[in-house]
mmCIF file of C-alpha atoms in Angstrom:
data_model
loop_
_atom_site.group_PDB
_atom_site.id
_atom_site.type_symbol
_atom_site.label_atom_id
_atom_site.label_comp_id
_atom_site.label_asym_id
_atom_site.label_seq_id
_atom_site.Cartn_x
_atom_site.Cartn_y
_atom_site.Cartn_z
ATOM 1 C CA UNK A 1 17.453 -3.522 -9.139
ATOM 2 C CA UNK A 2 20.458 -5.261 -10.494
ATOM 3 C CA UNK A 3 22.181 -2.120 -12.221
ATOM 4 C CA UNK A 4 23.922 0.523 -10.139
ATOM 5 C CA UNK A 5 22.531 4.058 -10.417
ATOM 6 C CA UNK A 6 24.394 6.284 -12.823
ATOM 7 C CA UNK A 7 22.761 9.784 -13.037
ATOM 8 C CA UNK A 8 24.913 11.006 -15.874
ATOM 9 C CA UNK A 9 23.516 8.238 -18.112
ATOM 10 C CA UNK A 10 19.900 8.656 -16.949
ATOM 11 C CA UNK A 11 19.903 5.623 -14.908
ATOM 12 C CA UNK A 12 17.842 5.822 -11.899
ATOM 13 C CA UNK A 13 18.833 6.844 -8.260
ATOM 14 C CA UNK A 14 16.720 6.343 -5.218
ATOM 15 C CA UNK A 15 15.789 8.596 -2.427
ATOM 16 C CA UNK A 16 16.793 12.329 -2.248
ATOM 17 C CA UNK A 17 18.967 11.917 -5.498
ATOM 18 C CA UNK A 18 15.946 11.153 -7.566
ATOM 19 C CA UNK A 19 13.939 14.332 -7.041
ATOM 20 C CA UNK A 20 10.357 13.561 -7.788
ATOM 21 C CA UNK A 21 10.807 9.710 -7.427
ATOM 22 C CA UNK A 22 9.466 8.214 -4.138
ATOM 23 C CA UNK A 23 12.130 6.941 -1.731
ATOM 24 C CA UNK A 24 12.793 3.226 -1.925
ATOM 25 C CA UNK A 25 11.368 2.782 -5.394
ATOM 26 C CA UNK A 26 13.493 2.394 -8.642
ATOM 27 C CA UNK A 27 13.057 5.633 -10.600
ATOM 28 C CA UNK A 28 14.523 8.547 -12.410
ATOM 29 C CA UNK A 29 13.820 12.186 -13.058
ATOM 30 C CA UNK A 30 13.516 13.207 -16.682
ATOM 31 C CA UNK A 31 13.067 16.346 -18.695
ATOM 32 C CA UNK A 32 10.769 16.488 -21.703
ATOM 33 C CA UNK A 33 11.564 18.575 -24.899
ATOM 34 C CA UNK A 34 8.672 19.507 -27.168
ATOM 35 C CA UNK A 35 9.188 20.817 -30.625
ATOM 36 C CA UNK A 36 7.030 23.175 -32.678
ATOM 37 C CA UNK A 37 7.172 22.274 -36.399
ATOM 38 C CA UNK A 38 6.094 24.475 -39.267
ATOM 39 C CA UNK A 39 3.534 22.922 -41.697
ATOM 40 C CA UNK A 40 2.774 23.623 -45.307
ATOM 41 C CA UNK A 41 -0.950 23.697 -44.702
ATOM 42 C CA UNK A 42 -3.470 26.842 -45.040
ATOM 43 C CA UNK A 43 -5.381 25.594 -42.066
ATOM 44 C CA UNK A 44 -2.680 24.920 -39.573
ATOM 45 C CA UNK A 45 0.727 26.818 -39.663
ATOM 46 C CA UNK A 46 2.527 24.540 -37.113
ATOM 47 C CA UNK A 47 2.088 21.590 -34.776
ATOM 48 C CA UNK A 48 3.637 20.449 -31.617
ATOM 49 C CA UNK A 49 5.485 17.004 -31.232
ATOM 50 C CA UNK A 50 7.628 15.298 -28.835
ATOM 51 C CA UNK A 51 11.384 15.813 -29.506
ATOM 52 C CA UNK A 52 13.267 14.114 -26.643
ATOM 53 C CA UNK A 53 13.206 12.662 -23.166
ATOM 54 C CA UNK A 54 16.507 13.547 -21.333
ATOM 55 C CA UNK A 55 17.986 12.722 -17.863
ATOM 56 C CA UNK A 56 17.288 15.630 -15.694
ATOM 57 C CA UNK A 57 20.057 16.104 -13.016
ATOM 58 C CA UNK A 58 18.992 19.383 -11.861
ATOM 59 C CA UNK A 59 20.849 21.338 -14.525
ATOM 60 C CA UNK A 60 17.682 22.479 -16.290
ATOM 61 C CA UNK A 61 16.226 24.270 -13.348
ATOM 62 C CA UNK A 62 12.694 23.976 -12.128
ATOM 63 C CA UNK A 63 10.512 25.800 -14.666
ATOM 64 C CA UNK A 64 9.873 25.331 -18.455
ATOM 65 C CA UNK A 65 11.938 27.384 -20.770
ATOM 66 C CA UNK A 66 12.485 27.887 -24.477
ATOM 67 C CA UNK A 67 15.718 26.312 -25.732
ATOM 68 C CA UNK A 68 15.471 27.790 -29.181
ATOM 69 C CA UNK A 69 12.910 29.722 -31.377
ATOM 70 C CA UNK A 70 12.892 31.116 -34.925
ATOM 71 C CA UNK A 71 10.588 31.390 -37.851
ATOM 72 C CA UNK A 72 10.813 27.563 -38.549
ATOM 73 C CA UNK A 73 9.844 26.372 -35.158
ATOM 74 C CA UNK A 74 10.675 26.174 -31.406
ATOM 75 C CA UNK A 75 11.964 23.854 -28.754
ATOM 76 C CA UNK A 76 10.726 24.021 -25.125
ATOM 77 C CA UNK A 77 12.270 22.004 -22.310
ATOM 78 C CA UNK A 78 10.009 20.878 -19.389
ATOM 79 C CA UNK A 79 12.094 19.504 -16.389
ATOM 80 C CA UNK A 80 11.297 17.433 -13.426
ATOM 81 C CA UNK A 81 9.136 14.418 -14.520
ATOM 82 C CA UNK A 82 9.637 11.615 -12.173
ATOM 83 C CA UNK A 83 9.479 8.102 -13.655
ATOM 84 C CA UNK A 84 9.036 5.378 -11.036
ATOM 85 C CA UNK A 85 8.953 1.629 -11.836
ATOM 86 C CA UNK A 86 6.193 -0.544 -10.227
ATOM 87 C CA UNK A 87 5.980 -4.313 -10.119
ATOM 88 C CA UNK A 88 2.357 -4.410 -11.175
ATOM 89 C CA UNK A 89 3.406 -2.708 -14.465
ATOM 90 C CA UNK A 90 6.326 -5.150 -15.082
ATOM 91 C CA UNK A 91 4.269 -6.724 -18.023
ATOM 92 C CA UNK A 92 3.886 -3.318 -19.719
ATOM 93 C CA UNK A 93 7.744 -2.798 -19.244
ATOM 94 C CA UNK A 94 8.279 -6.316 -20.749
ATOM 95 C CA UNK A 95 6.028 -5.383 -23.828
ATOM 96 C CA UNK A 96 7.924 -2.220 -24.256
ATOM 97 C CA UNK A 97 11.193 -3.978 -24.215
ATOM 98 C CA UNK A 98 10.027 -6.613 -26.754
ATOM 99 C CA UNK A 99 8.576 -4.233 -29.255
ATOM 100 C CA UNK A 100 10.616 -3.359 -32.206
ATOM 101 C CA UNK A 101 11.751 -0.062 -30.632
ATOM 102 C CA UNK A 102 11.670 0.322 -26.851
ATOM 103 C CA UNK A 103 10.765 3.947 -25.826
ATOM 104 C CA UNK A 104 9.700 6.523 -23.419
ATOM 105 C CA UNK A 105 5.955 7.395 -23.656
ATOM 106 C CA UNK A 106 4.839 10.889 -22.809
ATOM 107 C CA UNK A 107 1.244 12.123 -22.364
ATOM 108 C CA UNK A 108 0.804 15.752 -23.212
ATOM 109 C CA UNK A 109 -1.858 18.299 -23.714
ATOM 110 C CA UNK A 110 -2.101 21.921 -25.065
ATOM 111 C CA UNK A 111 -2.043 24.285 -22.043
ATOM 112 C CA UNK A 112 -5.301 25.936 -21.761
ATOM 113 C CA UNK A 113 -5.276 29.752 -21.969
ATOM 114 C CA UNK A 114 -5.175 31.388 -18.387
ATOM 115 C CA UNK A 115 -5.202 27.946 -16.654
ATOM 116 C CA UNK A 116 -1.697 26.687 -16.388
ATOM 117 C CA UNK A 117 0.331 29.277 -14.193
ATOM 118 C CA UNK A 118 3.446 27.051 -14.112
ATOM 119 C CA UNK A 119 3.654 27.042 -18.005
ATOM 120 C CA UNK A 120 5.192 30.115 -19.454
ATOM 121 C CA UNK A 121 3.728 31.922 -22.322
ATOM 122 C CA UNK A 122 5.393 31.963 -25.727
ATOM 123 C CA UNK A 123 6.714 35.322 -26.895
ATOM 124 C CA UNK A 124 3.948 35.674 -29.338
ATOM 125 C CA UNK A 125 1.191 34.553 -27.020
ATOM 126 C CA UNK A 126 0.472 31.204 -28.713
ATOM 127 C CA UNK A 127 -0.512 28.248 -26.671
ATOM 128 C CA UNK A 128 2.183 25.917 -25.390
ATOM 129 C CA UNK A 129 2.158 22.142 -25.014
ATOM 130 C CA UNK A 130 2.112 20.748 -21.409
ATOM 131 C CA UNK A 131 3.642 17.352 -20.934
ATOM 132 C CA UNK A 132 1.496 15.598 -18.119
ATOM 133 C CA UNK A 133 3.451 12.429 -17.385
ATOM 134 C CA UNK A 134 6.190 10.083 -18.655
ATOM 135 C CA UNK A 135 6.195 6.275 -18.435
ATOM 136 C CA UNK A 136 8.004 3.200 -19.764
ATOM 137 C CA UNK A 137 4.926 0.969 -19.440
ATOM 138 C CA UNK A 138 3.342 -0.113 -22.865
ATOM 139 C CA UNK A 139 0.115 -0.920 -21.090
ATOM 140 C CA UNK A 140 -0.076 2.451 -19.257
ATOM 141 C CA UNK A 141 0.501 4.250 -22.637
ATOM 142 C CA UNK A 142 -2.233 2.051 -24.075
ATOM 143 C CA UNK A 143 -4.629 3.034 -21.309
ATOM 144 C CA UNK A 144 -4.040 6.739 -22.059
ATOM 145 C CA UNK A 145 -4.503 6.296 -25.756
ATOM 146 C CA UNK A 146 -7.798 4.437 -25.101
ATOM 147 C CA UNK A 147 -8.857 7.377 -23.101
ATOM 148 C CA UNK A 148 -8.308 9.744 -26.137
ATOM 149 C CA UNK A 149 -5.101 11.414 -24.853
ATOM 150 C CA UNK A 150 -2.267 12.573 -26.971
ATOM 151 C CA UNK A 151 0.644 10.024 -26.351
ATOM 152 C CA UNK A 152 3.858 10.221 -28.335
ATOM 153 C CA UNK A 153 7.148 8.297 -27.877
ATOM 154 C CA UNK A 154 10.980 8.573 -28.345
ATOM 155 C CA UNK A 155 13.412 5.905 -28.251
ATOM 156 C CA UNK A 156 15.174 4.879 -25.019
ATOM 157 C CA UNK A 157 19.016 5.408 -24.713
ATOM 158 C CA UNK A 158 21.151 2.263 -24.415
ATOM 159 C CA UNK A 159 21.927 2.891 -20.724
ATOM 160 C CA UNK A 160 18.169 3.361 -19.880
ATOM 161 C CA UNK A 161 17.366 0.220 -21.979
ATOM 162 C CA UNK A 162 19.834 -1.939 -19.817
ATOM 163 C CA UNK A 163 18.420 -0.470 -16.711
ATOM 164 C CA UNK A 164 14.814 -1.467 -17.794
ATOM 165 C CA UNK A 165 15.954 -4.865 -18.933
ATOM 166 C CA UNK A 166 17.331 -5.580 -15.396
ATOM 167 C CA UNK A 167 14.315 -4.438 -13.684
ATOM 168 C CA UNK A 168 12.007 -6.631 -15.947
ATOM 169 C CA UNK A 169 14.410 -9.619 -15.481
ATOM 170 C CA UNK A 170 14.187 -9.302 -11.719
ATOM 171 C CA UNK A 171 10.439 -8.529 -11.446
ATOM 172 C CA UNK A 172 8.438 -9.891 -14.403
ATOM 173 C CA UNK A 173 6.941 -13.380 -14.313
ATOM 174 C CA UNK A 174 4.447 -14.198 -17.111
ATOM 175 C CA UNK A 175 1.226 -15.426 -15.840
ATOM 176 C CA UNK A 176 0.848 -19.241 -16.588
ATOM 177 C CA UNK A 177 -1.467 -19.978 -19.410
ATOM 178 C CA UNK A 178 -4.799 -21.574 -18.143
ATOM 179 C CA UNK A 179 -6.241 -24.297 -20.492
ATOM 180 C CA UNK A 180 -9.895 -23.539 -21.364
ATOM 181 C CA UNK A 181 -12.091 -26.622 -21.167
ATOM 182 C CA UNK A 182 -14.033 -27.005 -24.364
ATOM 183 C CA UNK A 183 -17.645 -26.065 -24.129
ATOM 184 C CA UNK A 184 -18.901 -29.401 -25.244
ATOM 185 C CA UNK A 185 -17.421 -30.972 -22.050
ATOM 186 C CA UNK A 186 -19.268 -28.600 -19.721
ATOM 187 C CA UNK A 187 -22.731 -29.093 -18.320
ATOM 188 C CA UNK A 188 -25.384 -27.173 -20.204
ATOM 189 C CA UNK A 189 -25.940 -24.587 -17.285
ATOM 190 C CA UNK A 190 -22.214 -23.794 -17.219
ATOM 191 C CA UNK A 191 -21.779 -23.067 -20.982
ATOM 192 C CA UNK A 192 -21.529 -19.538 -22.185
ATOM 193 C CA UNK A 193 -24.743 -18.082 -23.359
ATOM 194 C CA UNK A 194 -24.337 -16.007 -26.576
#
């Protein structure tokens, strides 16, 4: 990987230290914080949005729980999301790093009533958001968006940014550009038919 593991900074560990991360692969376990925000709308009194992605060193427990709740909103923490880096996603990590604001991408859905046993109910019985997965790949987030999923992002911390840069520097190799032969030089049967 190039950068040593530092769990306190959210830099990955491998093996048993990493929780949900497969052994032998670079990865980190993160916790997702979702925030309910009050809206000034007669049709919808509130909405859920991604608030933060934090390093999960086991101090958050294993089940989602409410961090704060009042008349203005609520914050729920969902621990235990393993983020593993894969070489075939290196281009997506590179695109994330070269964007204006490198970030975590979180795919989340609203929990269906009676369907999600692992998600606790809010005090007033309102549905809660359910983060599904977390990634650093721009391409993977794009595929989720193309499928109509809800994907939000939050900025990467500097330590995590350095770790991702080291991984990309080691594993990303741009594909060589292939020169396309002009259609006029091809035989008529090899030309594209429009």
